[in-house]
Coordinates of C-alpha atoms and ligand atoms in Angstrom, one line a residue:
X215 CA 0.0 -0.2 0.1
X216 CA 1.0 3.0 -0.9
X217 CA 1.3 6.3 1.2
X218 CA 0.9 9.4 -1.1
X219 CA 1.6 13.0 0.8
X220 CA 0.8 16.8 0.2
X221 CA -1.6 18.3 -1.7
X222 CA -1.1 20.2 -4.7
X223 CA -0.6 24.0 -4.2
X224 CA 0.6 27.0 -5.9
X225 CA 2.6 24.5 -8.4
X226 CA 4.6 22.3 -5.8
X227 CA 3.1 19.5 -3.4
X228 CA 3.0 20.5 0.0
X229 CA 2.4 19.0 2.8
X230 CA -1.4 18.4 4.3
X231 CA -2.3 20.9 7.0
X232 CA -3.7 18.0 9.2
X233 CA -2.9 14.7 9.9
X234 CA -6.6 12.8 8.7
X235 CA -5.9 10.3 5.6
X236 CA -8.1 8.9 3.4
X237 CA -7.9 5.4 2.4
X238 CA -8.2 3.9 -1.2
X239 CA -9.7 0.5 -1.6
X240 CA -9.6 -1.8 -4.9
X241 CA -13.3 -1.9 -5.4
X242 CA -12.7 -5.3 -7.5
X243 CA -10.8 -7.5 -4.5
X244 CA -11.7 -5.1 -2.0
X245 CA -8.0 -4.8 -0.8
X246 CA -6.3 -1.0 0.5
X247 CA -4.1 0.5 -2.0
X248 CA -3.4 4.1 -1.4
X249 CA -3.8 6.5 1.3
X250 CA -4.2 10.3 1.0
X251 CA -4.5 13.3 3.3
X252 CA -7.7 14.0 3.9
X253 CA -8.0 17.8 3.4
X254 CA -8.9 20.6 6.3
X255 CA -10.4 23.9 6.1
X256 CA -6.9 25.3 6.4
X257 CA -5.6 23.1 2.8
X258 CA -8.7 24.4 1.1
X259 CA -7.5 28.2 2.5
X260 CA -3.7 27.4 1.1
X261 CA -5.1 26.5 -2.2
X262 CA -8.2 29.6 -2.5
X263 CA -5.2 32.3 -1.6
X264 CA -2.7 30.3 -4.0
X265 CA -5.0 30.5 -6.9
X266 CA -5.9 33.9 -6.1
X267 CA -2.2 35.5 -6.3
X268 CA -2.3 33.5 -10.0
X269 CA -6.1 34.7 -11.1
X270 CA -4.7 38.3 -12.1
X271 CA -1.4 37.3 -14.1
X272 CA -4.0 34.3 -15.8
X273 CA -6.2 36.6 -16.3
X274 CA -4.0 38.8 -18.4
X275 CA -2.5 36.0 -20.7
X276 CA -3.5 36.2 -24.3
X277 CA -5.6 33.8 -24.8
X278 CA -3.8 32.1 -27.6
X279 CA -1.1 31.9 -25.1
X280 CA -3.6 30.2 -22.4
X281 CA -4.3 27.8 -25.9
X282 CA -1.2 26.5 -25.9
X283 CA -0.5 25.6 -22.2
X284 CA -4.1 23.7 -22.3
X285 CA -2.4 22.2 -25.8
X286 CA 0.3 20.6 -23.6
X287 CA -2.1 19.4 -21.4
X288 CA -3.6 17.7 -23.8
X289 CA -0.7 16.1 -24.8
X290 CA 0.6 15.5 -21.4
X291 CA -2.7 13.5 -21.3
X292 CA -2.4 11.4 -23.9
X293 CA 1.0 10.4 -23.5
X294 CA -0.1 9.2 -19.9
X295 CA -2.8 7.1 -21.3
X296 CA -2.2 3.9 -19.7
X297 CA -1.2 5.1 -16.9
X298 CA -4.5 7.1 -16.7
X299 CA -6.8 4.2 -17.0
X300 CA -5.1 1.6 -15.0
X301 CA -5.2 4.3 -12.2
X302 CA -9.0 4.1 -12.9
X303 CA -9.1 0.8 -13.3
X304 CA -7.8 0.3 -9.9
X305 CA -9.7 3.1 -7.4
X306 CA -13.2 2.8 -9.6
X307 CA -13.0 -0.8 -10.9
X308 CA -14.6 0.2 -14.7
X309 CA -13.3 -2.4 -17.1
X310 CA -9.7 -1.4 -18.5
X311 CA -11.0 -1.1 -22.2
X312 CA -13.8 1.0 -20.6
X313 CA -11.2 3.1 -18.8
X314 CA -9.0 3.8 -21.5
X315 CA -11.9 4.2 -24.5
X316 CA -14.1 6.7 -22.3
X317 CA -12.6 7.7 -19.0
X318 CA -9.2 8.2 -20.2
X319 CA -10.7 8.9 -24.0
X320 CA -12.9 11.5 -22.9
X321 CA -11.3 13.8 -20.9
X322 CA -8.4 14.0 -23.5
X323 CA -11.1 15.2 -25.8
X324 CA -12.1 17.5 -23.9
X325 CA -8.8 18.5 -22.7
X326 CA -8.4 19.2 -27.2
X327 CA -11.6 20.6 -26.8
X328 CA -10.8 24.3 -25.0
X329 CA -7.0 24.2 -26.2
X330 CA -9.0 25.2 -29.5
X331 CA -11.9 26.8 -28.2
X332 CA -9.4 28.6 -26.0
X333 CA -7.8 30.0 -29.2
X334 CA -11.1 30.7 -31.4
X335 CA -13.7 32.2 -28.5
X336 CA -14.7 35.7 -29.3
X337 CA -14.1 37.4 -25.7
X338 CA -15.2 40.8 -27.3
X339 CA -18.9 41.4 -29.0
X340 CA -19.9 44.0 -30.4
X341 CA -23.8 45.1 -29.8
X342 CA -24.8 48.6 -31.7
X343 CA -22.7 51.1 -29.5
X344 CA -21.3 48.9 -27.1
X345 CA -18.3 46.5 -26.9
X346 CA -19.2 43.8 -24.4
X347 CA -16.2 42.4 -23.3
X348 CA -16.5 38.3 -21.3
X349 CA -14.2 38.1 -18.7
X350 CA -13.1 35.4 -16.5
X351 CA -15.3 34.9 -13.7
X352 CA -12.1 34.5 -10.8
X353 CA -11.7 31.8 -8.4
X354 CA -13.3 28.3 -9.5
X355 CA -14.1 25.9 -6.5
X356 CA -15.1 22.8 -8.0
X357 CA -16.3 19.6 -6.3
X358 CA -16.2 16.4 -8.3
X359 CA -17.5 13.0 -8.1
X360 CA -15.8 9.9 -8.9
X361 CA -18.0 8.1 -11.5
X362 CA -15.7 9.8 -14.8
X363 CA -12.9 10.8 -12.3
X364 CA -11.0 12.2 -15.0
X365 CA -14.1 13.3 -17.1
X366 CA -15.3 15.4 -14.3
X367 CA -12.4 17.1 -13.7
X368 CA -11.6 18.6 -17.1
X369 CA -15.4 18.9 -17.6
X370 CA -14.4 22.2 -15.9
X371 CA -11.2 22.4 -15.2
X372 CA -11.0 22.7 -19.2
X373 CA -13.2 25.7 -19.3
X374 CA -12.3 27.4 -16.4
X375 CA -8.6 27.9 -17.6
X376 CA -9.9 28.9 -21.2
X377 CA -11.6 31.2 -19.7
X378 CA -8.8 32.9 -17.3
X379 CA -10.2 31.7 -14.4
X380 CA -7.9 29.4 -11.8
X381 CA -9.5 27.0 -9.6
X382 CA -9.5 24.8 -6.5
X383 CA -10.9 21.0 -7.1
X384 CA -11.8 18.8 -4.6
X385 CA -12.5 15.7 -5.9
X386 CA -14.2 12.3 -4.7
X387 CA -13.1 10.8 -1.7
X388 CA -13.2 7.5 -3.9
X389 CA -11.0 8.2 -6.3
X390 CA -8.2 11.2 -5.3
X391 CA -5.7 8.9 -7.3
X392 CA -6.7 9.8 -9.9
X393 CA -7.0 13.2 -9.7
X394 CA -3.5 12.9 -8.0
X395 CA -2.8 11.8 -11.5
X396 CA -3.2 14.7 -12.8
X397 CA -1.4 17.1 -11.1
X398 CA 0.7 15.8 -11.8
X399 CA 0.3 16.1 -15.2
X400 CA -0.4 19.3 -15.1
X401 CA 2.8 19.8 -13.3
X402 CA 4.6 18.0 -16.1
X403 CA 2.7 20.6 -18.9
X404 CA 4.5 23.2 -17.5
X405 CA 1.3 25.6 -16.1
X406 CA 1.8 28.4 -14.4
X407 CA 1.8 28.4 -10.8
X408 CA -1.0 29.1 -8.8
X409 CA -3.5 28.1 -11.8
X410 CA -4.7 24.3 -10.7
X411 CA -5.1 23.6 -6.7
X412 CA -6.0 20.0 -5.0
X413 CA -7.0 19.3 -2.1
X414 CA -8.0 16.0 -1.5
X415 CA -10.4 15.3 1.0
X416 CA -14.3 14.4 1.9
X417 CA -17.1 15.8 1.5
X418 CA -18.5 17.5 4.4
X419 CA -15.1 19.1 5.5
X420 CA -12.9 20.1 2.4
X421 CA -16.1 20.4 0.0
X422 CA -18.3 22.3 2.9
X423 CA -15.2 24.6 3.5
X424 CA -14.7 25.3 -0.5
X425 CA -17.8 25.9 -1.1
X426 CA -18.0 27.8 1.4
X427 CA -15.3 30.5 1.4
X428 CA -15.6 33.6 0.4
X429 CA -13.0 34.2 -1.9
X430 CA -14.4 31.7 -4.2
X431 CA -16.3 33.2 -6.8
X432 CA -18.0 30.3 -8.8
X433 CA -18.5 26.7 -7.0
X434 CA -19.0 24.3 -9.8
X435 CA -20.4 20.8 -8.7
X436 CA -21.1 17.7 -9.8
X437 CA -22.5 14.7 -7.7
X438 CA -25.9 14.2 -5.9
X439 CA -29.1 16.3 -6.1
X440 CA -29.3 16.1 -2.3
X441 CA -26.0 17.9 -1.7
X442 CA -26.1 20.0 -5.1
X443 CA -29.2 21.4 -3.6
X444 CA -27.1 22.4 -0.2
X445 CA -24.6 23.8 -2.4
X446 CA -26.5 25.8 -4.2
X447 CA -28.4 27.4 -1.2
X448 CA -24.5 28.1 0.2
X449 CA -23.6 30.2 -3.3
X450 CA -27.4 31.9 -3.1
X451 CA -26.7 33.1 0.3
X452 CA -23.4 34.4 -0.6
X453 CA -24.4 35.4 -4.0
X454 CA -22.0 33.8 -5.8
X455 CA -22.2 32.3 -9.2
X456 CA -22.7 27.9 -9.0
X457 CA -22.8 25.2 -11.9
X458 CA -24.7 21.9 -10.7
X459 CA -24.3 18.6 -12.5
X460 CA -26.8 16.4 -10.7
X461 CA -28.5 12.9 -10.8
X462 CA -31.0 12.2 -13.8
X463 CA -33.8 9.5 -14.2
X464 CA -33.4 8.8 -18.6
X465 CA -35.8 7.8 -20.4
X466 CA -34.9 5.4 -23.6
X467 CA -37.7 5.4 -25.5
X468 CA -38.3 3.0 -28.1
X469 CA -41.4 4.6 -30.5
X470 CA -43.1 1.0 -32.0
X471 CA -41.5 2.2 -35.5
X472 CA -38.0 1.5 -34.2
X473 CA -35.9 -1.0 -34.7
X474 CA -36.7 -2.8 -31.3
X475 CA -33.6 -5.2 -31.2
X476 CA -30.8 -2.5 -31.9
X477 CA -32.5 -0.5 -29.4
X478 CA -32.9 -2.4 -26.7
X479 CA -29.2 -3.7 -27.0
X480 CA -27.6 0.2 -26.9
X481 CA -30.3 0.6 -24.4
X482 CA -29.1 -2.6 -22.0
X483 CA -25.6 -1.5 -23.2
X484 CA -25.6 2.7 -21.9
X485 CA -27.4 1.6 -18.5
X486 CA -24.5 -1.9 -18.4
X487 CA -21.5 0.1 -18.9
X488 CA -19.7 1.9 -16.3
X489 CA -21.7 -0.9 -13.7
X490 CA -24.7 1.8 -14.5
X491 CA -22.8 4.6 -12.7
X492 CA -23.3 7.6 -15.4
X493 CA -25.8 10.4 -14.7
X494 CA -26.7 10.5 -18.2
X495 CA -27.9 6.9 -18.0
X496 CA -31.0 5.5 -19.4
X497 CA -32.2 3.8 -17.1
X498 CA -35.9 3.6 -17.6
X499 CA -36.6 1.9 -21.0
X500 CA -40.5 2.9 -22.7
X501 CA -41.2 0.4 -25.0
X502 CA -45.2 0.2 -26.6
X503 CA -47.6 -2.5 -25.1
X504 CA -47.6 -4.9 -28.0
X505 CA -44.3 -5.5 -28.5
X506 CA -43.3 -5.2 -24.6
X507 CA -42.7 -8.9 -24.1
X508 CA -40.0 -9.1 -26.6
X509 CA -38.7 -6.2 -25.7
X510 CA -38.1 -7.8 -22.0
X511 CA -36.9 -11.2 -23.6
X512 CA -34.3 -9.4 -25.8
X513 CA -33.4 -7.3 -22.9
X514 CA -32.7 -10.5 -20.4
X515 CA -30.9 -11.4 -23.3
X516 CA -28.3 -9.1 -23.6
X517 CA -28.0 -8.5 -20.0
X518 CA -26.7 -11.6 -20.0
X519 CA -24.2 -10.6 -21.8
X520 CA -22.8 -8.6 -19.5
X521 CA -20.3 -11.3 -17.2
X522 CA -19.0 -10.0 -14.0
X523 CA -14.9 -10.0 -13.9
X524 CA -12.0 -8.5 -12.8
X525 CA -11.8 -4.9 -14.6
X526 CA -8.0 -5.4 -15.9
X527 CA -9.2 -9.1 -17.8
X528 CA -9.8 -7.0 -20.8
X529 CA -12.4 -9.4 -21.6
X530 CA -14.8 -8.6 -18.3
X531 CA -17.7 -6.7 -19.4
X532 CA -18.9 -5.5 -16.0
X533 CA -17.0 -4.3 -13.2
X534 CA -17.7 -3.3 -9.0
X535 CA -19.8 -0.5 -8.1
X536 CA -17.4 1.9 -6.8
X537 CA -18.1 1.0 -2.9
X538 CA -18.8 -1.2 -0.6
X539 CA -21.8 1.5 0.3
X540 CA -22.5 2.4 -3.7
X541 CA -23.2 -1.4 -3.7
X542 CA -25.8 -2.0 -0.3
X543 CA -27.4 1.0 -2.3
X544 CA -28.4 0.2 -5.2
X545 CA -29.2 -3.5 -3.7
X546 CA -31.6 -1.5 -1.1
X547 CA -33.1 -0.5 -4.6
X548 CA -33.5 -3.9 -6.2
X549 CA -35.2 -5.2 -3.1
X550 CA -37.3 -2.2 -3.0
X551 CA -38.4 -3.1 -7.2
X552 CA -39.5 -6.7 -5.6
X553 CA -41.5 -5.5 -2.8
X554 CA -43.3 -2.9 -5.2
X555 CA -44.5 -5.6 -7.2
X556 CA -41.9 -5.2 -10.5
X557 CA -40.7 -8.4 -11.9
X558 CA -36.7 -10.1 -12.2
X559 CA -36.2 -10.9 -15.7
X560 CA -32.4 -11.1 -15.0
X561 CA -30.5 -10.5 -12.0
X562 CA -31.3 -9.6 -8.8
X563 CA -30.3 -8.1 -5.3
X564 CA -27.8 -11.3 -5.5
X565 CA -24.2 -11.5 -5.4
X566 CA -22.6 -12.2 -8.9
X567 CA -19.0 -12.6 -7.2
X568 CA -17.6 -14.2 -3.6
X569 CA -15.6 -10.9 -3.5
X570 CA -15.7 -7.4 -4.6
X571 CA -18.1 -4.5 -4.4
X572 CA -20.5 -6.3 -7.5
X573 CA -23.9 -6.3 -8.2
X574 CA -25.4 -8.5 -11.3
X575 CA -26.8 -6.3 -14.4
X576 CA -30.4 -6.5 -13.1
X577 CA -33.6 -6.1 -15.3
X578 CA -37.1 -5.2 -14.2
X579 CA -40.5 -5.8 -16.5
X580 CA -43.4 -5.1 -15.1
X581 CA -42.3 -1.3 -13.8
X582 CA -44.8 1.2 -13.4
X583 CA -44.2 5.1 -13.5
X584 CA -44.5 5.5 -10.0
X585 CA -42.2 3.0 -8.3
X586 CA -39.2 3.8 -6.7
X587 CA -37.1 2.1 -9.3
X588 CA -39.0 4.2 -11.7
X589 CA -38.3 7.4 -10.3
X590 CA -35.3 7.7 -8.0
X591 CA -31.3 7.6 -9.2
X592 CA -30.2 4.1 -8.3
X593 CA -26.4 4.5 -10.1
X594 CA -26.1 0.9 -10.8
X595 CA -26.7 -1.9 -13.5
X596 CA -30.4 -2.1 -13.5
X597 CA -32.6 -1.5 -16.4
X598 CA -36.7 -0.8 -15.7
X599 CA -39.2 -1.7 -18.3
X600 CA -41.9 0.8 -18.4
X601 CA -45.0 0.0 -21.0
X602 CA -46.9 2.9 -22.7
X603 CA -50.3 2.8 -24.5
X604 CA -49.4 5.5 -27.1
X605 CA -47.3 8.3 -27.6
X606 CA -49.0 11.0 -25.3
X607 CA -48.6 8.0 -22.9
X608 CA -44.8 7.7 -23.4
X609 CA -44.7 11.8 -22.7
X610 CA -46.1 11.6 -19.6
X611 CA -43.8 8.9 -18.6
X612 CA -40.8 10.5 -19.9
X613 CA -41.5 13.4 -18.5
X614 CA -42.8 12.2 -15.3
X615 CA -39.5 12.6 -13.1
X616 CA -38.3 15.4 -11.3
X617 CA -35.1 15.2 -13.1
X618 CA -33.9 15.9 -16.8
X619 CA -31.0 15.1 -18.1
X620 CA -30.8 12.9 -20.7
X621 CA -32.3 10.3 -23.0
X622 CA -33.4 8.9 -26.5
X623 CA -35.4 8.2 -28.6
X624 CA -35.6 5.1 -31.3
X625 CA -37.7 5.0 -34.7
X626 CA -38.0 4.2 -38.4
X627 CA -36.8 7.9 -39.3
X628 CA -34.5 10.4 -37.5
X629 CA -37.7 13.1 -38.0
X630 CA -39.9 11.1 -36.3
X631 CA -37.6 10.5 -32.9
X632 CA -36.9 14.7 -33.2
X633 CA -40.6 15.3 -33.2
X634 CA -40.6 13.3 -29.7
X635 CA -37.1 14.1 -28.8
X636 CA -38.5 18.3 -29.1
X637 CA -41.2 17.5 -26.5
X638 CA -39.2 15.8 -23.7
X639 CA -38.1 18.3 -20.8
X640 CA -34.5 17.0 -20.8
X641 CA -31.2 18.4 -21.5
X642 CA -29.9 15.7 -24.2
X643 CA -31.3 13.5 -26.1
X644 CA -29.7 10.6 -28.4
X645 CA -31.7 10.2 -31.9
X646 CA -31.3 6.7 -32.7
X647 CA -28.5 5.9 -31.6
X648 CA -26.9 9.2 -31.7
X649 CA -23.0 9.3 -31.0
X650 CA -21.2 11.6 -28.0
X651 CA -20.6 14.8 -28.9
X652 CA -17.8 16.5 -26.6
X653 CA -18.5 20.0 -28.2
X654 CA -22.2 20.0 -27.3
X655 CA -23.4 21.0 -24.2
X656 CA -24.0 18.8 -21.3
X657 CA -26.6 19.2 -18.6
X658 CA -29.6 19.2 -17.1
X659 CA -33.6 20.4 -16.7
X660 CA -35.7 20.5 -13.8
X661 CA -33.3 18.8 -10.7
X662 CA -30.4 17.3 -13.2
X663 CA -28.8 21.1 -12.4
X664 CA -28.2 24.2 -13.6
X665 CA -25.7 25.2 -15.9
X666 CA -24.3 23.9 -18.7
X667 CA -20.9 21.7 -19.6
X668 CA -18.4 20.9 -22.9
X669 CA -18.4 23.0 -25.5
X670 CA -18.7 26.7 -26.4
X671 CA -21.4 26.7 -23.7
X672 CA -19.6 25.5 -21.1
X673 CA -16.8 28.0 -21.4
X674 CA -19.6 30.9 -21.3
X675 CA -20.4 29.3 -17.5
X676 CA -16.6 30.6 -16.7
X677 CA -17.1 33.9 -18.0
X678 CA -19.2 37.0 -17.0
X679 CA -20.1 40.3 -19.2
X680 CA -18.7 43.7 -19.1
X681 CA -20.2 46.5 -21.5
X682 CA -18.3 49.5 -23.0
X683 CA -20.5 52.4 -24.4
X684 CA -19.5 54.3 -27.0
Ligands
NAP240 P1 -22.3 13.3 -3.6 O1 -21.8 12.7 -1.7 O2 -22.9 14.2 -4.0 O3 -20.7 13.6 -4.3 C1 -20.1 14.2 -4.6 C2 -19.2 15.3 -4.9 O4 -19.2 16.5 -3.5 C3 -17.8 14.6 -4.0 O5 -16.4 14.5 -4.3 C4 -18.2 14.4 -2.1 O6 -17.3 14.4 -1.3 C5 -18.7 15.9 -2.5 N1 -19.4 16.4 -1.2 C6 -20.4 15.7 -0.2 N2 -20.7 15.9 0.7 C7 -20.5 17.7 0.4 C8 -20.7 18.8 1.1 N3 -21.6 18.4 2.2 N4 -20.3 20.0 0.7 C9 -19.5 20.3 0.0 N5 -19.0 18.8 -0.7 C10 -20.1 17.3 -0.6 O7 -22.3 11.9 -4.0 P2 -21.9 10.5 -3.4 O8 -21.9 10.1 -1.8 O9 -20.2 10.2 -3.9 O10 -23.1 9.4 -4.7 C11 -24.5 9.6 -4.2 C12 -25.0 9.3 -4.9 O11 -25.0 10.7 -6.0 C13 -25.0 8.6 -6.3 O12 -25.7 7.4 -5.6 C14 -25.8 8.7 -7.5 O13 -26.5 8.7 -7.5 C15 -25.5 10.1 -7.6 N6 -24.3 11.2 -7.9 C16 -24.7 11.4 -9.3 C17 -23.3 11.7 -9.8 C18 -23.2 12.9 -11.0 O14 -22.8 12.6 -12.4 N7 -24.4 13.0 -11.4 C19 -22.1 11.6 -10.1 C20 -21.9 10.6 -8.4 C21 -22.8 10.4 -7.7 P3 -17.4 12.5 -1.0 O15 -16.4 12.1 -2.2 O16 -16.5 13.0 0.2 O17 -18.2 12.4 -0.3
MG241 MG1 -20.6 11.2 -0.7

């Protein structure tokens, strides 16, 4: 077991203020792999001061130079892609192929996109007799979750630095090693001291201290709606900017004209990847009553293909959940689904593996829209299949949760699917299996959040406007 020291503050690893430690566990075999310091309010304060000191210089750095720094960071990340993937697999448990392609691949693509956007973004705008300056908001406090540990950090660091902001990151306590590796990559890329700072720690101590720090200008949070609500309230009371990327309960709407086998296959894959720990996962599959039984059989078959195994083995298609706590939470939902009268057609609450925080790939049929498993975010490899009578019914069910993060629509042609997608109360919809676009804005309607990440829309979150009249 490796004991790591220090917080990355002001361009160097500095001793932590306190003595508390966080133990990092490999969720696939439950071994303790490392410890890192648990930050305190004192560490957060030192990091915010370092960021504040770096702000004027970075804000005044020409966008083309900021772009060059981000390009260097992208190159460094690319050069360490395998190490990133291995670190994420070790502390999160996602299968190594997925770690390489998505967990490491997506943030590299996002870093690349901000290297380009920093150079091309119009930081000045003319409106009649006014010139509008788009200026960086200042010091950003970023609080991130464990499910895509590097992506969630880069989705904040990329646009913040491109905009001319400086940042302090408090990563999830379950995945601090990925965050530490990223700090080393930032260092290796030669970014100016204090522009990026990292304090590892637990949410109620380091996270809360960052969210409450009076010298943080913008809090950007990704995680649960419960914590997001509190962070939003704290930021509101201080009249400070806040961006919240929260939970989801997205609908995969399969219209009667769709290629059912393809829609079910992609739908099941969407939930099983990353063991269902994806805020935008399509955890509710909506199928017309005439094709319902066929869809359930197909889903049962596809789910059976997700065999749980060691995530370091390239053949494993399903890794464990991140922690024992998450496994218990997900099992609790599966038990609740059974108690509420839903029918388990694959998986269930039992353990598919003797050690590790595994949950079996689970498919529920006969799920009704008001059941807890159809309303609440489970964050595990669990798909609920719901039945609808007609398109209006499908729309009511699709829109009938407090969330609105993502979704999918399948139909014979894209126009028919698009017409349905226009009526959905949600931030992004994949039409007939559309590909992830790292430049498209990502964020929630309703209680799925406030603000957008990625691309030019994500960059705009880190800017404030100043109008000069002539
Ligand atoms: P969480 O508690 O909301 O964690 C997200 C981040 O917020 C972590 O860095 C966490 O630190 C920090 N945090 C926790 N309490 C805080 C506080 N009082 N003040 C400031 N920061 C705080 O989520 P979780 O406990 O990891 O997961 C619980 C559920 O949240 C999941 O089952 C899932 O439904 C949802 N979730 C959603 C997303 C998403 O992408 N939308 C991601 C992860 C989880 P710690 O790591 O120390 O807790
Ligand atoms: Mg937590």
